[in-house]
PDB file of C-alpha atoms in Angstrom:
ATOM      1  CA  MET O   1      57.030  20.151  -8.027  1.00  0.00           C
ATOM      2  CA  GLU O   2      54.381  17.121  -6.291  1.00  0.00           C
ATOM      3  CA  THR O   3      51.868  16.400  -8.024  1.00  0.00           C
ATOM      4  CA  CYS O   4      48.288  15.103  -7.164  1.00  0.00           C
ATOM      5  CA  ALA O   5      45.046  13.588  -9.180  1.00  0.00           C
ATOM      6  CA  ARG O   6      41.942  16.243  -9.727  1.00  0.00           C
ATOM      7  CA  ILE O   7      38.652  14.677 -10.302  1.00  0.00           C
ATOM      8  CA  ALA O   8      36.567  16.675 -12.910  1.00  0.00           C
ATOM      9  CA  ARG O   9      33.037  14.406 -13.557  1.00  0.00           C
ATOM     10  CA  SER O  10      30.757  15.756 -16.530  1.00  0.00           C
ATOM     11  CA  ASP O  11      26.874  13.496 -16.351  1.00  0.00           C
ATOM     12  CA  SER O  12      28.062  10.513 -18.200  1.00  0.00           C
ATOM     13  CA  VAL O  13      32.145  11.046 -18.106  1.00  0.00           C
ATOM     14  CA  VAL O  14      34.709  10.802 -15.459  1.00  0.00           C
ATOM     15  CA  GLY O  15      38.269  11.955 -15.750  1.00  0.00           C
ATOM     16  CA  VAL O  16      41.420  12.526 -13.548  1.00  0.00           C
ATOM     17  CA  VAL O  17      43.752  15.837 -14.022  1.00  0.00           C
ATOM     18  CA  VAL O  18      46.837  15.928 -13.078  1.00  0.00           C
ATOM     19  CA  GLU O  19      48.049  19.491 -11.850  1.00  0.00           C
ATOM     20  CA  ALA O  20      50.093  20.707  -8.916  1.00  0.00           C
ATOM     21  CA  ASP O  21      49.210  20.027  -5.738  1.00  0.00           C
ATOM     22  CA  PRO O  22      49.254  22.971  -3.057  1.00  0.00           C
ATOM     23  CA  LEU O  23      49.958  20.571  -0.037  1.00  0.00           C
ATOM     24  CA  SER O  24      53.593  19.435  -1.087  1.00  0.00           C
ATOM     25  CA  SER O  25      54.661  21.761   0.633  1.00  0.00           C
ATOM     26  CA  TRP O  26      53.192  20.857   3.618  1.00  0.00           C
ATOM     27  CA  GLY O  27      55.724  17.418   3.571  1.00  0.00           C
ATOM     28  CA  PRO O  28      55.803  14.085   2.469  1.00  0.00           C
ATOM     29  CA  THR O  29      52.937  12.872   5.708  1.00  0.00           C
ATOM     30  CA  SER O  30      50.415  15.975   3.718  1.00  0.00           C
ATOM     31  CA  MET O  31      50.966  14.442   0.251  1.00  0.00           C
ATOM     32  CA  PHE O  32      50.289  10.412   0.766  1.00  0.00           C
ATOM     33  CA  LEU O  33      47.425  12.223   2.366  1.00  0.00           C
ATOM     34  CA  SER O  34      46.206  14.303  -0.512  1.00  0.00           C
ATOM     35  CA  ARG O  35      47.141  11.338  -3.310  1.00  0.00           C
ATOM     36  CA  LEU O  36      44.850   8.826  -1.247  1.00  0.00           C
ATOM     37  CA  LEU O  37      41.953  11.148  -1.141  1.00  0.00           C
ATOM     38  CA  ALA O  38      41.980  11.542  -4.686  1.00  0.00           C
ATOM     39  CA  SER O  39      42.769   7.697  -5.063  1.00  0.00           C
ATOM     40  CA  PHE O  40      38.891   7.408  -2.977  1.00  0.00           C
ATOM     41  CA  THR O  41      37.204   9.467  -4.775  1.00  0.00           C
ATOM     42  CA  LEU O  42      37.766   8.495  -8.043  1.00  0.00           C
ATOM     43  CA  ALA O  43      36.340   4.708  -6.690  1.00  0.00           C
ATOM     44  CA  ILE O  44      33.648   6.424  -5.476  1.00  0.00           C
ATOM     45  CA  LEU O  45      32.403   7.982  -8.908  1.00  0.00           C
ATOM     46  CA  LEU O  46      33.764   5.200 -10.837  1.00  0.00           C
ATOM     47  CA  LEU O  47      31.447   3.078  -8.641  1.00  0.00           C
ATOM     48  CA  PRO O  48      27.766   4.606 -10.004  1.00  0.00           C
ATOM     49  CA  SER O  49      29.210   4.156 -14.081  1.00  0.00           C
ATOM     50  CA  VAL O  50      30.564   0.456 -13.130  1.00  0.00           C
ATOM     51  CA  ALA O  51      26.768  -0.933 -11.567  1.00  0.00           C
ATOM     52  CA  LEU O  52      25.114   1.266 -14.601  1.00  0.00           C
ATOM     53  CA  GLY O  53      26.725  -0.810 -16.829  1.00  0.00           C
ATOM     54  CA  GLY O  54      26.313  -4.166 -15.780  1.00  0.00           C
ATOM     55  CA  LYS O  55      22.022  -3.822 -17.310  1.00  0.00           C
ATOM     56  CA  LYS O  56      22.466  -3.934 -21.062  1.00  0.00           C
ATOM     57  CA  PRO O  57      19.301  -2.799 -23.034  1.00  0.00           C
ATOM     58  CA  LEU O  58      16.402  -5.226 -24.139  1.00  0.00           C
ATOM     59  CA  GLN O  59      16.578  -5.580 -28.361  1.00  0.00           C
ATOM     60  CA  GLU O  60      14.283  -6.615 -30.423  1.00  0.00           C
ATOM     61  CA  GLY O  61      14.136 -10.047 -30.834  1.00  0.00           C
ATOM     62  CA  ASP O  62      15.395 -10.433 -27.409  1.00  0.00           C
ATOM     63  CA  GLU O  63      13.526 -13.175 -25.897  1.00  0.00           C
ATOM     64  CA  LYS O  64      12.421 -10.410 -22.745  1.00  0.00           C
ATOM     65  CA  PHE O  65      12.148  -7.258 -24.363  1.00  0.00           C
ATOM     66  CA  GLU O  66       7.815  -6.130 -24.326  1.00  0.00           C
ATOM     67  CA  TYR O  67       6.112  -3.691 -26.479  1.00  0.00           C
ATOM     68  CA  HIS O  68       4.385  -1.729 -25.060  1.00  0.00           C
ATOM     69  CA  PHE O  69       0.759   0.114 -25.638  1.00  0.00           C
ATOM     70  CA  THR O  70      -0.582   3.234 -24.505  1.00  0.00           C
ATOM     71  CA  ASP O  71      -3.850   3.224 -21.727  1.00  0.00           C
ATOM     72  CA  THR O  72      -7.263   3.976 -22.301  1.00  0.00           C
ATOM     73  CA  ALA O  73     -10.730   3.054 -20.849  1.00  0.00           C
ATOM     74  CA  LEU O  74     -14.228   2.572 -21.727  1.00  0.00           C
ATOM     75  CA  ASP O  75     -16.622   4.399 -20.109  1.00  0.00           C
ATOM     76  CA  GLY O  76     -20.628   4.519 -19.926  1.00  0.00           C
ATOM     77  CA  ALA O  77     -23.509   5.931 -18.247  1.00  0.00           C
ATOM     78  CA  GLU O  78     -23.410   2.205 -16.023  1.00  0.00           C
ATOM     79  CA  LEU O  79     -20.231   0.435 -16.497  1.00  0.00           C
ATOM     80  CA  LYS O  80     -16.876   2.350 -16.621  1.00  0.00           C
ATOM     81  CA  ILE O  81     -14.219   0.170 -17.697  1.00  0.00           C
ATOM     82  CA  GLU O  82      -9.643   1.063 -17.699  1.00  0.00           C
ATOM     83  CA  VAL O  83      -7.118  -1.058 -19.378  1.00  0.00           C
ATOM     84  CA  SER O  84      -3.503   0.334 -18.203  1.00  0.00           C
ATOM     85  CA  LYS O  85      -0.063  -1.494 -18.526  1.00  0.00           C
ATOM     86  CA  ALA O  86      -0.905  -2.835 -21.457  1.00  0.00           C
ATOM     87  CA  HIS O  87       2.277  -5.256 -22.789  1.00  0.00           C
ATOM     88  CA  THR O  88       2.920  -8.104 -24.529  1.00  0.00           C
ATOM     89  CA  GLN O  89       5.850 -10.313 -25.116  1.00  0.00           C
ATOM     90  CA  ARG O  90       7.277 -12.720 -27.249  1.00  0.00           C
ATOM     91  CA  ASP O  91       4.824 -15.259 -25.516  1.00  0.00           C
ATOM     92  CA  PHE O  92       2.322 -13.401 -24.086  1.00  0.00           C
ATOM     93  CA  ALA O  93       0.155 -11.200 -23.366  1.00  0.00           C
ATOM     94  CA  LEU O  94      -0.818  -8.904 -20.354  1.00  0.00           C
ATOM     95  CA  ALA O  95      -3.440  -5.897 -19.549  1.00  0.00           C
ATOM     96  CA  THR O  96      -4.223  -4.806 -16.557  1.00  0.00           C
ATOM     97  CA  ALA O  97      -8.652  -3.880 -15.831  1.00  0.00           C
ATOM     98  CA  ARG O  98     -10.770  -1.787 -14.132  1.00  0.00           C
ATOM     99  CA  PHE O  99     -14.069  -2.271 -13.668  1.00  0.00           C
ATOM    100  CA  GLU O 100     -16.504   0.363 -12.190  1.00  0.00           C
ATOM    101  CA  ASN O 101     -19.919  -0.651 -11.917  1.00  0.00           C
ATOM    102  CA  LYS O 102     -22.112   3.236 -12.375  1.00  0.00           C
ATOM    103  CA  SER O 103     -25.646   0.837 -12.238  1.00  0.00           C
ATOM    104  CA  GLY O 104     -27.781   0.178  -9.320  1.00  0.00           C
ATOM    105  CA  ASP O 105     -27.853  -3.442 -10.363  1.00  0.00           C
ATOM    106  CA  TYR O 106     -25.235  -6.455 -10.348  1.00  0.00           C
ATOM    107  CA  LEU O 107     -22.928  -6.957 -12.750  1.00  0.00           C
ATOM    108  CA  LEU O 108     -21.983 -10.855 -13.733  1.00  0.00           C
ATOM    109  CA  LEU O 109     -18.157 -11.032 -15.481  1.00  0.00           C
ATOM    110  CA  HIS O 110     -17.202 -14.180 -16.745  1.00  0.00           C
ATOM    111  CA  LYS O 111     -13.913 -13.639 -17.038  1.00  0.00           C
ATOM    112  CA  GLU O 112     -12.697 -16.208 -19.732  1.00  0.00           C
ATOM    113  CA  GLN O 113     -14.973 -14.858 -21.887  1.00  0.00           C
ATOM    114  CA  ILE O 114     -13.314 -11.536 -22.821  1.00  0.00           C
ATOM    115  CA  LEU O 115     -10.709 -11.831 -26.148  1.00  0.00           C
ATOM    116  CA  PHE O 116      -7.460 -10.238 -27.117  1.00  0.00           C
ATOM    117  CA  ARG O 117      -7.716  -9.493 -29.996  1.00  0.00           C
ATOM    118  CA  PHE O 118      -4.866 -10.037 -33.310  1.00  0.00           C
ATOM    119  CA  ASP O 119      -4.227  -9.581 -36.665  1.00  0.00           C
ATOM    120  CA  PHE O 120      -3.761 -13.556 -36.764  1.00  0.00           C
ATOM    121  CA  GLY O 121      -7.166 -14.326 -34.129  1.00  0.00           C
ATOM    122  CA  ASP O 122      -8.710 -13.718 -31.222  1.00  0.00           C
ATOM    123  CA  ARG O 123      -7.486 -15.851 -27.833  1.00  0.00           C
ATOM    124  CA  ALA O 124      -9.514 -16.033 -24.772  1.00  0.00           C
ATOM    125  CA  VAL O 125      -8.532 -14.724 -21.088  1.00  0.00           C
ATOM    126  CA  LYS O 126      -6.339 -17.283 -19.056  1.00  0.00           C
ATOM    127  CA  GLY O 127      -7.213 -18.025 -15.294  1.00  0.00           C
ATOM    128  CA  GLY O 128     -11.312 -16.942 -15.095  1.00  0.00           C
ATOM    129  CA  LYS O 129     -13.711 -19.995 -13.898  1.00  0.00           C
ATOM    130  CA  ALA O 130     -16.610 -21.187 -16.595  1.00  0.00           C
ATOM    131  CA  GLY O 131     -20.073 -20.839 -14.668  1.00  0.00           C
ATOM    132  CA  LYS O 132     -19.169 -19.006 -11.723  1.00  0.00           C
ATOM    133  CA  PRO O 133     -18.397 -15.050 -13.102  1.00  0.00           C
ATOM    134  CA  VAL O 134     -17.203 -12.242 -10.559  1.00  0.00           C
ATOM    135  CA  VAL O 135     -20.524 -10.373  -8.899  1.00  0.00           C
ATOM    136  CA  ILE O 136     -19.737  -5.980  -8.749  1.00  0.00           C
ATOM    137  CA  ALA O 137     -22.182  -5.161  -7.257  1.00  0.00           C
ATOM    138  CA  PRO O 138     -24.174  -1.093  -6.993  1.00  0.00           C
ATOM    139  CA  GLY O 139     -21.455   1.016  -7.466  1.00  0.00           C
ATOM    140  CA  GLY O 140     -18.865  -1.516  -6.679  1.00  0.00           C
ATOM    141  CA  LYS O 141     -15.009  -2.184  -8.506  1.00  0.00           C
ATOM    142  CA  LYS O 142     -13.020  -4.731  -9.045  1.00  0.00           C
ATOM    143  CA  LYS O 143      -9.421  -5.098 -10.623  1.00  0.00           C
ATOM    144  CA  LEU O 144      -8.630  -7.993 -12.566  1.00  0.00           C
ATOM    145  CA  SER O 145      -4.953  -9.245 -15.153  1.00  0.00           C
ATOM    146  CA  LEU O 146      -6.140 -10.182 -17.916  1.00  0.00           C
ATOM    147  CA  LYS O 147      -3.478 -12.362 -19.712  1.00  0.00           C
ATOM    148  CA  VAL O 148      -3.268 -15.452 -22.667  1.00  0.00           C
ATOM    149  CA  THR O 149      -0.183 -17.267 -23.423  1.00  0.00           C
ATOM    150  CA  GLY O 150       0.963 -18.570 -27.503  1.00  0.00           C
ATOM    151  CA  SER O 151       4.312 -19.669 -28.735  1.00  0.00           C
ATOM    152  CA  GLY O 152       5.801 -17.108 -30.338  1.00  0.00           C
ATOM    153  CA  GLU O 153       2.858 -15.389 -32.264  1.00  0.00           C
ATOM    154  CA  PHE O 154       3.260 -11.674 -29.940  1.00  0.00           C
ATOM    155  CA  GLU O 155       6.366 -10.945 -31.106  1.00  0.00           C
ATOM    156  CA  SER O 156       5.418  -9.052 -33.320  1.00  0.00           C
ATOM    157  CA  VAL O 157       2.110  -6.999 -32.112  1.00  0.00           C
ATOM    158  CA  ARG O 158       2.251  -3.478 -32.382  1.00  0.00           C
ATOM    159  CA  ALA O 159      -1.362  -3.085 -31.907  1.00  0.00           C
ATOM    160  CA  PHE O 160      -5.035  -4.801 -30.679  1.00  0.00           C
ATOM    161  CA  SER O 161      -7.896  -4.569 -29.228  1.00  0.00           C
ATOM    162  CA  LEU O 162      -9.735  -6.539 -26.038  1.00  0.00           C
ATOM    163  CA  GLN O 163     -13.326  -7.249 -25.580  1.00  0.00           C
ATOM    164  CA  PHE O 164     -15.443  -7.049 -23.299  1.00  0.00           C
ATOM    165  CA  ASP O 165     -18.292  -8.448 -24.255  1.00  0.00           C
ATOM    166  CA  ALA O 166     -18.452 -10.973 -20.984  1.00  0.00           C
ATOM    167  CA  LEU O 167     -20.922  -9.674 -19.025  1.00  0.00           C
ATOM    168  CA  GLN O 168     -24.664  -9.946 -18.179  1.00  0.00           C
ATOM    169  CA  ARG O 169     -26.867  -7.600 -15.399  1.00  0.00           C
ATOM    170  CA  VAL O 170     -28.897  -8.391 -12.768  1.00  0.00           C
ATOM    171  CA  ALA O 171     -32.059  -6.199 -11.552  1.00  0.00           C
ATOM    172  CA  SER O 172     -31.410  -5.706  -7.819  1.00  0.00           C
ATOM    173  CA  LYS O 173     -34.828  -6.334  -7.180  1.00  0.00           C
ATOM    174  CA  GLY O 174     -35.997  -9.308  -8.472  1.00  0.00           C
ATOM    175  CA  GLU O 175     -39.335 -11.817  -8.512  1.00  0.00           C
ATOM    176  CA  ALA O 176     -40.467 -12.036  -4.895  1.00  0.00           C
ATOM    177  CA  VAL O 177     -40.101 -16.062  -4.315  1.00  0.00           C
ATOM    178  CA  LYS O 178     -42.924 -17.377  -1.706  1.00  0.00           C
ATOM    179  CA  VAL O 179     -41.859 -18.953   1.211  1.00  0.00           C
ATOM    180  CA  PRO O 180     -44.094 -21.233   3.510  1.00  0.00           C
ATOM    181  CA  GLU O 181     -44.386 -19.408   7.152  1.00  0.00           C
ATOM    182  CA  PHE O 182     -41.727 -21.330   9.897  1.00  0.00           C
ATOM    183  CA  GLN O 183     -42.559 -21.652  12.959  1.00  0.00           C
ATOM    184  CA  LEU O 184     -41.374 -22.382  16.401  1.00  0.00           C
ATOM    185  CA  PRO O 185     -40.646 -24.848  18.204  1.00  0.00           C
ATOM    186  CA  ALA O 186     -40.326 -26.424  15.482  1.00  0.00           C
ATOM    187  CA  SER O 187     -42.825 -29.480  14.163  1.00  0.00           C
ATOM    188  CA  VAL O 188     -39.980 -29.317  10.677  1.00  0.00           C
ATOM    189  CA  ASN O 189     -36.348 -28.994  10.337  1.00  0.00           C
ATOM    190  CA  SER O 190     -36.101 -28.142   6.450  1.00  0.00           C
ATOM    191  CA  PHE O 191     -38.106 -25.838   3.684  1.00  0.00           C
ATOM    192  CA  GLU O 192     -38.466 -25.490   0.068  1.00  0.00           C
ATOM    193  CA  ALA O 193     -39.312 -22.882  -1.616  1.00  0.00           C
ATOM    194  CA  GLY O 194     -38.539 -22.322  -5.398  1.00  0.00           C
ATOM    195  CA  PRO O 195     -35.228 -22.924  -5.947  1.00  0.00           C
ATOM    196  CA  PHE O 196     -34.200 -22.488  -2.448  1.00  0.00           C
ATOM    197  CA  SER O 197     -33.513 -24.925  -0.023  1.00  0.00           C
ATOM    198  CA  CYS O 198     -33.197 -24.575   4.106  1.00  0.00           C
ATOM    199  CA  SER O 199     -32.985 -26.358   6.673  1.00  0.00           C
ATOM    200  CA  LEU O 200     -32.794 -26.039  10.558  1.00  0.00           C
ATOM    201  CA  LYS O 201     -29.199 -26.061  11.608  1.00  0.00           C
ATOM    202  CA  GLY O 202     -28.170 -26.039  15.474  1.00  0.00           C
ATOM    203  CA  LYS O 203     -30.779 -25.590  17.942  1.00  0.00           C
ATOM    204  CA  VAL O 204     -32.891 -22.620  18.557  1.00  0.00           C
ATOM    205  CA  THR O 205     -32.876 -20.369  21.406  1.00  0.00           C
ATOM    206  CA  GLN O 206     -36.351 -19.690  22.285  1.00  0.00           C
ATOM    207  CA  GLU O 207     -35.998 -18.228  25.719  1.00  0.00           C
ATOM    208  CA  THR O 208     -38.776 -15.913  27.318  1.00  0.00           C
ATOM    209  CA  ASP O 209     -37.035 -13.102  25.467  1.00  0.00           C
ATOM    210  CA  LEU O 210     -34.884 -14.218  23.023  1.00  0.00           C
ATOM    211  CA  THR O 211     -35.137 -16.174  20.414  1.00  0.00           C
ATOM    212  CA  LYS O 212     -33.263 -17.115  17.643  1.00  0.00           C
ATOM    213  CA  ALA O 213     -32.531 -19.237  15.049  1.00  0.00           C
ATOM    214  CA  LYS O 214     -29.724 -20.622  12.338  1.00  0.00           C
ATOM    215  CA  PHE O 215     -30.408 -21.370   8.650  1.00  0.00           C
ATOM    216  CA  LEU O 216     -28.654 -23.055   5.491  1.00  0.00           C
ATOM    217  CA  CYS O 217     -29.893 -21.954   2.286  1.00  0.00           C
ATOM    218  CA  THR O 218     -29.160 -23.292  -1.051  1.00  0.00           C
ATOM    219  CA  TYR O 219     -30.115 -21.720  -4.036  1.00  0.00           C
ATOM    220  CA  ASN O 220     -30.569 -24.646  -7.456  1.00  0.00           C
ATOM    221  CA  GLY O 221     -31.901 -22.334 -10.269  1.00  0.00           C
ATOM    222  CA  GLU O 222     -30.805 -20.972 -13.605  1.00  0.00           C
ATOM    223  CA  GLN O 223     -30.867 -17.259 -13.011  1.00  0.00           C
ATOM    224  CA  VAL O 224     -29.561 -15.631  -9.846  1.00  0.00           C
ATOM    225  CA  GLY O 225     -30.977 -15.679  -5.909  1.00  0.00           C
ATOM    226  CA  PHE O 226     -31.341 -13.157  -3.733  1.00  0.00           C
ATOM    227  CA  ILE O 227     -31.103 -14.222  -0.117  1.00  0.00           C
ATOM    228  CA  ASP O 228     -32.589 -10.623   2.397  1.00  0.00           C
ATOM    229  CA  PRO O 229     -32.177 -12.184   6.196  1.00  0.00           C
ATOM    230  CA  THR O 230     -33.268  -8.305   7.507  1.00  0.00           C
ATOM    231  CA  ARG O 231     -36.486  -8.965   5.490  1.00  0.00           C
ATOM    232  CA  VAL O 232     -38.083 -12.193   7.697  1.00  0.00           C
ATOM    233  CA  ALA O 233     -40.409 -10.679  11.023  1.00  0.00           C
ATOM    234  CA  LEU O 234     -41.467 -13.054  14.050  1.00  0.00           C
ATOM    235  CA  ARG O 235     -45.355 -12.962  14.222  1.00  0.00           C
ATOM    236  CA  ILE O 236     -45.848 -13.913  18.019  1.00  0.00           C
ATOM    237  CA  PRO O 237     -49.948 -15.046  18.737  1.00  0.00           C
ATOM    238  CA  SER O 238     -50.824 -11.600  19.462  1.00  0.00           C
ATOM    239  CA  GLY O 239     -51.011 -10.913  15.355  1.00  0.00           C
ATOM    240  CA  GLN O 240     -47.902  -7.826  16.440  1.00  0.00           C
ATOM    241  CA  GLU O 241     -44.865  -8.680  13.880  1.00  0.00           C
ATOM    242  CA  PHE O 242     -40.549  -7.871  14.933  1.00  0.00           C
ATOM    243  CA  ALA O 243     -38.016  -7.302  12.995  1.00  0.00           C
ATOM    244  CA  ASN O 244     -34.687  -9.535  12.939  1.00  0.00           C
ATOM    245  CA  THR O 245     -32.714  -8.036  15.285  1.00  0.00           C
ATOM    246  CA  ASN O 246     -29.523  -9.813  13.552  1.00  0.00           C
ATOM    247  CA  ASN O 247     -26.846  -6.668  13.064  1.00  0.00           C
ATOM    248  CA  LYS O 248     -24.876  -9.288  10.884  1.00  0.00           C
ATOM    249  CA  ALA O 249     -27.758  -9.982   8.466  1.00  0.00           C
ATOM    250  CA  LYS O 250     -26.505  -8.546   5.272  1.00  0.00           C
ATOM    251  CA  ARG O 251     -28.518  -9.071   1.308  1.00  0.00           C
ATOM    252  CA  LYS O 252     -26.604 -11.349  -0.531  1.00  0.00           C
ATOM    253  CA  LEU O 253     -26.709 -12.895  -4.072  1.00  0.00           C
ATOM    254  CA  LEU O 254     -26.530 -16.948  -4.822  1.00  0.00           C
ATOM    255  CA  GLN O 255     -25.294 -18.920  -7.924  1.00  0.00           C
ATOM    256  CA  SER O 256     -26.421 -21.888  -8.619  1.00  0.00           C
ATOM    257  CA  GLY O 257     -25.750 -24.313  -5.884  1.00  0.00           C
ATOM    258  CA  ASP O 258     -24.666 -21.109  -4.049  1.00  0.00           C
ATOM    259  CA  LYS O 259     -25.647 -21.362   0.026  1.00  0.00           C
ATOM    260  CA  MET O 260     -25.872 -19.449   2.740  1.00  0.00           C
ATOM    261  CA  PRO O 261     -26.479 -19.841   6.224  1.00  0.00           C
ATOM    262  CA  VAL O 262     -29.269 -17.056   7.425  1.00  0.00           C
ATOM    263  CA  VAL O 263     -29.178 -15.562  10.901  1.00  0.00           C
ATOM    264  CA  VAL O 264     -32.507 -14.210  13.009  1.00  0.00           C
ATOM    265  CA  SER O 265     -32.814 -12.786  16.011  1.00  0.00           C
ATOM    266  CA  TYR O 266     -35.407 -11.492  17.965  1.00  0.00           C
ATOM    267  CA  VAL O 267     -36.369  -9.491  21.345  1.00  0.00           C
ATOM    268  CA  VAL O 268     -39.076  -9.322  23.030  1.00  0.00           C
ATOM    269  CA  GLU O 269     -39.973  -7.882  26.118  1.00  0.00           C
ATOM    270  CA  ARG O 270     -41.877 -10.885  28.978  1.00  0.00           C
ATOM    271  CA  LYS O 271     -44.844  -7.940  29.006  1.00  0.00           C
ATOM    272  CA  VAL O 272     -45.631  -8.380  25.811  1.00  0.00           C
ATOM    273  CA  VAL O 273     -45.125 -12.100  25.546  1.00  0.00           C
ATOM    274  CA  ASP O 274     -43.021 -14.711  26.905  1.00  0.00           C
ATOM    275  CA  MET O 275     -41.611 -16.134  24.076  1.00  0.00           C
ATOM    276  CA  GLN O 276     -40.148 -19.777  25.301  1.00  0.00           C
ATOM    277  CA  PHE O 277     -44.079 -20.951  25.912  1.00  0.00           C
ATOM    278  CA  ALA O 278     -45.259 -19.085  23.044  1.00  0.00           C
ATOM    279  CA  ILE O 279     -46.192 -20.904  19.419  1.00  0.00           C
ATOM    280  CA  LEU O 280     -43.935 -18.449  16.991  1.00  0.00           C
ATOM    281  CA  GLN O 281     -43.950 -18.118  12.886  1.00  0.00           C
ATOM    282  CA  LEU O 282     -41.733 -16.751  11.251  1.00  0.00           C
ATOM    283  CA  ASP O 283     -42.189 -14.422   8.163  1.00  0.00           C
ATOM    284  CA  TRP O 284     -40.527 -14.630   5.237  1.00  0.00           C
ATOM    285  CA  ARG O 285     -42.105 -12.096   3.507  1.00  0.00           C
ATOM    286  CA  ASP O 286     -39.835 -11.278   0.128  1.00  0.00           C
ATOM    287  CA  ALA O 287     -36.235 -12.653   1.716  1.00  0.00           C
ATOM    288  CA  PHE O 288     -36.217 -14.812  -1.117  1.00  0.00           C
ATOM    289  CA  SER O 289     -35.808 -13.204  -4.995  1.00  0.00           C
ATOM    290  CA  GLU O 290     -34.532 -14.937  -7.662  1.00  0.00           C
ATOM    291  CA  SER O 291     -34.022 -12.631 -11.024  1.00  0.00           C
ATOM    292  CA  PRO O 292     -32.392 -13.428 -14.666  1.00  0.00           C
ATOM    293  CA  ALA O 293     -29.202 -12.261 -15.932  1.00  0.00           C
ATOM    294  CA  VAL O 294     -28.919 -11.037 -19.377  1.00  0.00           C
ATOM    295  CA  PRO O 295     -25.865 -10.452 -21.067  1.00  0.00           C
ATOM    296  CA  MET O 296     -24.727  -6.797 -22.157  1.00  0.00           C
ATOM    297  CA  ALA O 297     -23.784  -5.246 -25.552  1.00  0.00           C
ATOM    298  CA  VAL O 298     -20.684  -3.559 -23.994  1.00  0.00           C
ATOM    299  CA  GLY O 299     -17.739  -4.001 -26.833  1.00  0.00           C
ATOM    300  CA  GLY O 300     -14.337  -3.206 -26.627  1.00  0.00           C
ATOM    301  CA  VAL O 301     -11.311  -0.938 -26.483  1.00  0.00           C
ATOM    302  CA  GLU O 302      -8.412  -0.590 -28.943  1.00  0.00           C
ATOM    303  CA  LEU O 303      -4.620  -0.252 -27.638  1.00  0.00           C
ATOM    304  CA  SER O 304      -2.045   1.075 -30.132  1.00  0.00           C
ATOM    305  CA  TYR O 305       1.398   1.375 -29.224  1.00  0.00           C
ATOM    306  CA  ASP O 306       3.183   3.570 -27.518  1.00  0.00           C
ATOM    307  CA  ALA O 307       7.393   4.434 -28.183  1.00  0.00           C
ATOM    308  CA  ASP O 308       8.352   6.844 -25.272  1.00  0.00           C
ATOM    309  CA  LYS O 309       6.234   3.037 -22.590  1.00  0.00           C
ATOM    310  CA  THR O 310       8.571   0.776 -24.781  1.00  0.00           C
ATOM    311  CA  ILE O 311      11.822   2.395 -24.554  1.00  0.00           C
ATOM    312  CA  ASP O 312      11.756   3.467 -21.121  1.00  0.00           C
ATOM    313  CA  HIS O 313      10.951  -0.141 -20.300  1.00  0.00           C
ATOM    314  CA  ASN O 314      13.137  -1.564 -22.044  1.00  0.00           C
ATOM    315  CA  ASN O 315      16.185   0.425 -20.920  1.00  0.00           C
TER     316      ASN O 315
END
């Protein structure tokens, strides 16, 4: 009696059982097809096992072995920080931090001042640009990758903390800076107001029913400046004032040395005034303001070793 291979497979074991071939009575062609089918099926079943066997699990002491840590968060009334994907290899430590500004003010985050704190000492986060903090607007969110590097000292780390005393708070409503009115047609091309300096850029449009001008303004102070073009009004000879119609104008925060284009545009009907021949005044009101950056006491979070994550990642 002819025999053929029957494939038996459990979760991780593939076997071949030899048994009587019910097709043997069908003749040589049927027996050949039966054996061919058995061989093909066996090959297909063995492929995943071969593929899986190609990845060798990492062991402690291997260069790429990673220790993983539990996710955690620091949640306060004005600021929330979520830390995830924290892990270490022999030569680095890495984590992802999400910052949510729950206050009505601006936050300045100095990335290079964030610290990884280990038993053997502190390490400052890489990649920050000193003097140019990350700005988090009221209600805004930011995600940062935090990393420190070394030469083998992270191999045995099982716990560490992240210290976030690297933030400053800037009041959204700062102290207004008095700015002189600017006459159109222009008799001068620039002006200064406290820590701000501005100059006209390009040609001023002054037509019958449209007036438009563009300035480039720089903040030169040591605190934090704000410019809000929507606050700039146009006053005609009768004393009547009109709001800026530039719908792209938005309030912006400026750090020392930052520049900002300020575009003002006004539409006034001819029956009110023919602006082409009128002497007009730009009233800056409280478009320019300044606030100090006040350090925040934030604290830190503890990262603890997560055995399950560590096993899953290294297998």
